[in-house]
mmCIF file of C-alpha atoms in Angstrom:
data_model
loop_
_atom_site.group_PDB
_atom_site.id
_atom_site.type_symbol
_atom_site.label_atom_id
_atom_site.label_comp_id
_atom_site.label_asym_id
_atom_site.label_seq_id
_atom_site.Cartn_x
_atom_site.Cartn_y
_atom_site.Cartn_z
ATOM 1 C CA GLY A 231 -8.307 8.324 5.462
ATOM 2 C CA GLU A 232 -6.699 5.693 7.639
ATOM 3 C CA ASN A 233 -2.905 5.430 7.727
ATOM 4 C CA VAL A 234 -1.232 2.293 9.084
ATOM 5 C CA GLU A 235 2.492 2.262 9.809
ATOM 6 C CA GLN A 236 4.274 -1.061 10.397
ATOM 7 C CA HIS A 237 7.729 -1.748 11.841
ATOM 8 C CA PRO A 238 10.161 -3.278 11.309
ATOM 9 C CA SER A 239 10.108 -3.957 7.572
ATOM 10 C CA THR A 240 12.397 -6.960 8.050
ATOM 11 C CA LEU A 241 13.046 -9.104 11.095
ATOM 12 C CA SER A 242 15.437 -12.003 11.471
ATOM 13 C CA VAL A 243 15.360 -14.245 14.532
ATOM 14 C CA GLN A 244 16.782 -17.571 15.629
ATOM 15 C CA GLU A 245 14.467 -20.538 15.918
ATOM 16 C CA GLY A 246 12.903 -20.594 19.360
ATOM 17 C CA ASP A 247 13.226 -16.849 19.906
ATOM 18 C CA SER A 248 10.286 -14.452 20.054
ATOM 19 C CA ALA A 249 9.326 -11.975 17.334
ATOM 20 C CA VAL A 250 7.425 -8.728 17.783
ATOM 21 C CA ILE A 251 5.911 -6.619 15.015
ATOM 22 C CA LYS A 252 4.385 -3.234 15.784
ATOM 23 C CA CYS A 253 1.775 -1.116 14.001
ATOM 24 C CA THR A 254 0.271 2.298 14.539
ATOM 25 C CA TYR A 255 -2.920 3.671 13.051
ATOM 26 C CA SER A 256 -4.387 7.131 12.628
ATOM 27 C CA ASP A 257 -8.190 6.773 12.641
ATOM 28 C CA SER A 258 -9.427 6.950 16.221
ATOM 29 C CA ALA A 259 -12.680 5.301 15.088
ATOM 30 C CA SER A 260 -10.890 2.097 14.036
ATOM 31 C CA ASN A 261 -12.076 -0.866 16.075
ATOM 32 C CA TYR A 262 -10.991 -3.963 14.156
ATOM 33 C CA PHE A 263 -7.350 -5.005 13.735
ATOM 34 C CA PRO A 264 -6.532 -8.202 11.820
ATOM 35 C CA TRP A 265 -3.121 -9.698 11.110
ATOM 36 C CA TYR A 266 -2.424 -11.594 7.905
ATOM 37 C CA LYS A 267 0.418 -13.941 7.009
ATOM 38 C CA GLN A 268 1.588 -14.239 3.409
ATOM 39 C CA GLU A 269 4.072 -16.901 2.369
ATOM 40 C CA LEU A 270 6.107 -16.314 -0.767
ATOM 41 C CA GLY A 271 3.923 -16.504 -3.853
ATOM 42 C CA LYS A 272 0.822 -17.313 -1.814
ATOM 43 C CA ARG A 273 -2.306 -15.495 -0.741
ATOM 44 C CA PRO A 274 -2.633 -13.525 2.530
ATOM 45 C CA GLN A 275 -4.300 -15.550 5.277
ATOM 46 C CA LEU A 276 -5.758 -14.288 8.539
ATOM 47 C CA ILE A 277 -3.858 -15.536 11.572
ATOM 48 C CA ILE A 278 -5.423 -13.521 14.380
ATOM 49 C CA ASP A 279 -7.537 -10.426 14.913
ATOM 50 C CA ILE A 280 -8.526 -8.191 17.793
ATOM 51 C CA ARG A 281 -11.353 -5.776 18.418
ATOM 52 C CA SER A 282 -11.170 -2.569 20.381
ATOM 53 C CA ASN A 283 -13.129 -3.917 23.328
ATOM 54 C CA VAL A 284 -10.216 -6.147 24.391
ATOM 55 C CA GLY A 285 -6.567 -5.373 25.068
ATOM 56 C CA GLU A 286 -5.022 -8.729 24.310
ATOM 57 C CA LYS A 287 -5.838 -11.954 22.497
ATOM 58 C CA LYS A 288 -3.857 -15.191 22.338
ATOM 59 C CA ASP A 289 -3.935 -18.213 20.070
ATOM 60 C CA GLN A 290 -1.270 -20.773 20.924
ATOM 61 C CA ARG A 291 2.099 -19.174 20.054
ATOM 62 C CA ILE A 292 0.554 -16.003 18.650
ATOM 63 C CA ALA A 293 -0.737 -13.035 20.600
ATOM 64 C CA VAL A 294 -1.875 -9.542 19.706
ATOM 65 C CA THR A 295 -2.041 -6.546 22.014
ATOM 66 C CA LEU A 296 -3.912 -3.301 21.464
ATOM 67 C CA ASN A 297 -3.426 0.119 23.035
ATOM 68 C CA LYS A 298 -6.268 2.316 21.820
ATOM 69 C CA THR A 299 -5.056 5.376 23.657
ATOM 70 C CA ALA A 300 -1.719 5.264 21.892
ATOM 71 C CA LYS A 301 -3.269 3.905 18.662
ATOM 72 C CA HIS A 302 -0.894 1.024 18.345
ATOM 73 C CA PHE A 303 -1.126 -2.741 18.248
ATOM 74 C CA SER A 304 1.462 -5.483 18.138
ATOM 75 C CA LEU A 305 1.876 -9.090 17.053
ATOM 76 C CA HIS A 306 3.903 -11.406 19.266
ATOM 77 C CA ILE A 307 5.103 -14.802 18.087
ATOM 78 C CA THR A 308 6.762 -16.992 20.692
ATOM 79 C CA GLU A 309 8.937 -20.078 20.175
ATOM 80 C CA THR A 310 9.377 -19.216 16.496
ATOM 81 C CA GLN A 311 9.770 -22.012 13.965
ATOM 82 C CA PRO A 312 11.148 -21.969 10.399
ATOM 83 C CA GLU A 313 7.592 -22.310 9.051
ATOM 84 C CA ASP A 314 6.771 -18.958 10.642
ATOM 85 C CA SER A 315 8.983 -17.346 7.978
ATOM 86 C CA ALA A 316 6.688 -15.164 5.852
ATOM 87 C CA VAL A 317 5.513 -11.590 5.363
ATOM 88 C CA TYR A 318 3.140 -10.410 8.073
ATOM 89 C CA PHE A 319 0.670 -7.589 7.495
ATOM 90 C CA CYS A 320 -1.283 -5.648 10.063
ATOM 91 C CA ALA A 321 -4.482 -3.865 9.105
ATOM 92 C CA ALA A 322 -7.059 -1.542 10.577
ATOM 93 C CA ASN A 323 -10.597 -0.811 9.522
ATOM 94 C CA SER A 324 -11.832 2.649 8.658
ATOM 95 C CA GLY A 325 -14.810 4.541 7.378
ATOM 96 C CA GLY A 326 -17.080 3.001 9.972
ATOM 97 C CA SER A 327 -16.920 -0.363 8.247
ATOM 98 C CA ASN A 328 -15.294 -3.544 9.532
ATOM 99 C CA TYR A 329 -14.667 -4.456 5.922
ATOM 100 C CA LYS A 330 -12.733 -1.464 4.656
ATOM 101 C CA LEU A 331 -9.201 -2.412 5.651
ATOM 102 C CA THR A 332 -6.008 -0.392 5.344
ATOM 103 C CA PHE A 333 -2.900 -2.570 5.446
ATOM 104 C CA GLY A 334 0.584 -1.839 6.721
ATOM 105 C CA LYS A 335 3.467 -2.325 4.304
ATOM 106 C CA GLY A 336 4.397 -5.679 5.787
ATOM 107 C CA THR A 337 7.221 -7.267 7.794
ATOM 108 C CA LEU A 338 9.394 -9.972 6.282
ATOM 109 C CA LEU A 339 10.094 -12.392 9.123
ATOM 110 C CA THR A 340 12.915 -14.874 8.681
ATOM 111 C CA VAL A 341 13.366 -17.606 11.275
ATOM 112 C CA ASN A 342 16.804 -19.135 11.053
ATOM 113 C CA PRO A 343 17.139 -22.798 12.065
ATOM 114 C CA ASP B 229 -15.489 -25.561 -0.447
ATOM 115 C CA ALA B 230 -13.006 -24.639 -3.174
ATOM 116 C CA GLY B 231 -12.320 -21.241 -1.702
ATOM 117 C CA VAL B 232 -12.176 -18.037 -3.689
ATOM 118 C CA ILE B 233 -11.412 -18.731 -7.330
ATOM 119 C CA GLN B 234 -9.643 -16.277 -9.601
ATOM 120 C CA SER B 235 -8.818 -16.420 -13.275
ATOM 121 C CA PRO B 236 -6.544 -16.121 -15.034
ATOM 122 C CA ARG B 237 -3.670 -16.808 -12.637
ATOM 123 C CA HIS B 238 -1.219 -15.029 -14.907
ATOM 124 C CA GLU B 239 -1.847 -12.438 -17.584
ATOM 125 C CA VAL B 240 0.676 -10.801 -19.846
ATOM 126 C CA THR B 241 -0.591 -8.092 -22.141
ATOM 127 C CA GLU B 242 0.611 -5.094 -24.057
ATOM 128 C CA MET B 243 0.019 -1.503 -23.126
ATOM 129 C CA GLY B 244 -3.316 -0.250 -24.396
ATOM 130 C CA GLN B 245 -5.049 -3.617 -24.307
ATOM 131 C CA GLU B 246 -8.132 -4.373 -22.266
ATOM 132 C CA VAL B 247 -7.671 -6.729 -19.328
ATOM 133 C CA THR B 248 -10.456 -8.554 -17.498
ATOM 134 C CA LEU B 249 -9.859 -10.343 -14.224
ATOM 135 C CA ARG B 250 -12.464 -12.716 -12.846
ATOM 136 C CA CYS B 251 -13.455 -13.849 -9.386
ATOM 137 C CA LYS B 252 -15.825 -16.380 -7.871
ATOM 138 C CA PRO B 253 -16.342 -15.825 -4.133
ATOM 139 C CA ILE B 254 -16.953 -18.535 -1.583
ATOM 140 C CA SER B 255 -20.557 -19.661 -1.763
ATOM 141 C CA GLY B 256 -22.710 -17.886 0.792
ATOM 142 C CA HIS B 257 -20.328 -14.973 1.289
ATOM 143 C CA ASP B 258 -22.006 -11.642 0.707
ATOM 144 C CA TYR B 259 -18.946 -9.385 0.712
ATOM 145 C CA LEU B 260 -16.448 -9.303 -2.135
ATOM 146 C CA PHE B 261 -13.234 -7.288 -2.278
ATOM 147 C CA TRP B 262 -10.681 -6.450 -4.956
ATOM 148 C CA TYR B 263 -7.124 -5.664 -3.831
ATOM 149 C CA ARG B 264 -3.948 -4.758 -5.662
ATOM 150 C CA GLN B 265 -0.499 -5.679 -4.324
ATOM 151 C CA THR B 266 2.779 -4.090 -5.436
ATOM 152 C CA MET B 267 6.152 -3.764 -3.790
ATOM 153 C CA MET B 268 5.904 0.013 -3.748
ATOM 154 C CA ARG B 269 2.338 0.483 -2.510
ATOM 155 C CA GLY B 270 1.723 -2.746 -0.629
ATOM 156 C CA LEU B 271 -1.761 -4.229 -0.412
ATOM 157 C CA GLU B 272 -4.463 -1.731 -1.394
ATOM 158 C CA LEU B 273 -8.233 -2.102 -1.316
ATOM 159 C CA LEU B 274 -9.643 -1.048 -4.668
ATOM 160 C CA ILE B 275 -13.364 -1.668 -4.240
ATOM 161 C CA TYR B 276 -15.750 -3.825 -2.276
ATOM 162 C CA PHE B 277 -19.286 -5.077 -2.766
ATOM 163 C CA ASN B 278 -22.039 -6.147 -0.386
ATOM 164 C CA ASN B 279 -24.839 -8.258 -1.827
ATOM 165 C CA ASN B 280 -23.574 -7.441 -5.336
ATOM 166 C CA VAL B 281 -23.762 -3.675 -4.743
ATOM 167 C CA PRO B 282 -20.564 -1.571 -4.800
ATOM 168 C CA ILE B 283 -20.139 -0.012 -1.362
ATOM 169 C CA ASP B 284 -16.812 1.802 -1.586
ATOM 170 C CA ASP B 285 -14.783 2.360 -4.740
ATOM 171 C CA SER B 286 -12.575 5.121 -3.359
ATOM 172 C CA GLY B 287 -9.496 2.957 -3.903
ATOM 173 C CA MET B 288 -10.022 2.570 -7.645
ATOM 174 C CA PRO B 289 -7.037 4.411 -9.104
ATOM 175 C CA GLU B 290 -8.692 6.037 -12.090
ATOM 176 C CA ASP B 291 -11.409 5.761 -14.687
ATOM 177 C CA ARG B 292 -9.492 3.100 -16.563
ATOM 178 C CA PHE B 293 -10.501 0.689 -13.791
ATOM 179 C CA SER B 294 -14.014 -0.656 -13.424
ATOM 180 C CA ALA B 295 -15.558 -3.501 -11.433
ATOM 181 C CA LYS B 296 -18.866 -5.284 -11.644
ATOM 182 C CA MET B 297 -20.693 -7.966 -9.734
ATOM 183 C CA PRO B 298 -23.634 -9.138 -11.843
ATOM 184 C CA ASN B 299 -24.556 -11.909 -9.394
ATOM 185 C CA ALA B 300 -23.549 -13.402 -6.065
ATOM 186 C CA SER B 301 -21.077 -15.838 -7.594
ATOM 187 C CA PHE B 302 -19.150 -13.715 -10.069
ATOM 188 C CA SER B 303 -17.235 -10.457 -10.246
ATOM 189 C CA THR B 304 -14.930 -8.828 -12.772
ATOM 190 C CA LEU B 305 -12.257 -6.176 -12.581
ATOM 191 C CA LYS B 306 -11.549 -4.539 -15.906
ATOM 192 C CA ILE B 307 -8.681 -2.276 -16.926
ATOM 193 C CA GLN B 308 -9.071 -0.399 -20.197
ATOM 194 C CA PRO B 309 -6.642 0.689 -21.524
ATOM 195 C CA SER B 310 -3.913 -1.035 -19.538
ATOM 196 C CA GLU B 311 -0.600 0.652 -18.721
ATOM 197 C CA PRO B 312 2.733 -0.746 -17.490
ATOM 198 C CA ARG B 313 2.162 0.800 -14.048
ATOM 199 C CA ASP B 314 -0.881 -1.456 -13.660
ATOM 200 C CA SER B 315 1.444 -4.449 -13.356
ATOM 201 C CA ALA B 316 0.720 -6.027 -9.978
ATOM 202 C CA VAL B 317 -0.888 -8.998 -8.284
ATOM 203 C CA TYR B 318 -4.637 -8.541 -8.035
ATOM 204 C CA PHE B 319 -6.401 -10.393 -5.251
ATOM 205 C CA CYS B 320 -10.075 -11.028 -4.833
ATOM 206 C CA ALA B 321 -11.363 -11.796 -1.342
ATOM 207 C CA SER B 322 -14.729 -12.622 0.140
ATOM 208 C CA SER B 323 -16.295 -12.509 3.573
ATOM 209 C CA PHE B 324 -19.363 -14.029 5.145
ATOM 210 C CA GLY B 325 -20.370 -10.830 6.904
ATOM 211 C CA GLY B 326 -22.402 -10.781 10.069
ATOM 212 C CA TYR B 327 -20.156 -11.253 13.094
ATOM 213 C CA SER B 328 -17.348 -12.815 11.081
ATOM 214 C CA ASP B 329 -15.151 -10.187 9.467
ATOM 215 C CA THR B 330 -12.543 -12.618 8.168
ATOM 216 C CA GLN B 331 -11.634 -11.964 4.568
ATOM 217 C CA TYR B 332 -10.617 -15.045 2.584
ATOM 218 C CA PHE B 333 -8.283 -14.275 -0.263
ATOM 219 C CA GLY B 334 -8.097 -15.954 -3.620
ATOM 220 C CA PRO B 335 -4.784 -17.074 -5.172
ATOM 221 C CA GLY B 336 -4.403 -13.814 -7.069
ATOM 222 C CA THR B 337 -3.820 -12.860 -10.697
ATOM 223 C CA ARG B 338 -0.331 -11.707 -11.603
ATOM 224 C CA LEU B 339 -0.728 -9.046 -14.284
ATOM 225 C CA THR B 340 2.178 -7.883 -16.407
ATOM 226 C CA VAL B 341 1.613 -5.027 -18.837
ATOM 227 C CA LEU B 342 4.445 -4.622 -21.342
#
């Protein structure tokens, strides 16, 4: 089955700096890569996703890049703010379904004021 | 819309007892997912349904776990008998399907098995 590795497991940055979280996946048939944000004690919420037919997608301060050849994708957060502090999960689909997601283990991002 | 609704929000039970977790998906969504989240294993897909039919249950850990979706607005995840290692947060999520793959998660049920 699909295996998704996520690094780093923890990341601490100063407010205003950029943060980058990287993921690799194993299933070459994967074509859908969402990122979820989970605040402490809350539910995961989708923040951005990318499909294999594009290499990059941006939404305000958040961007995701995808390298299908290398089987890795990354989340970039610019101008970080304290409210960006949360656990971020990457995921990849598998089994030929956009709905069967395998999640990375998560990155705890702390933005220090 | 109220979003995905789960009940109970917290459940504490003793080993060997039956546990039933409930989920109401967002109206109009035809995909429903059950996930389990633990510190050790992260967020794992247990099973998902499309139009009330189970599509993939390969993530269900063992026969003690079962899930049903009798209609489009209700699903249950049952553990019988429960064990301490089942302690986790269980999330239900739903998705509209079609071009939108976004999964909307419920608030979760925190299960503690003593």
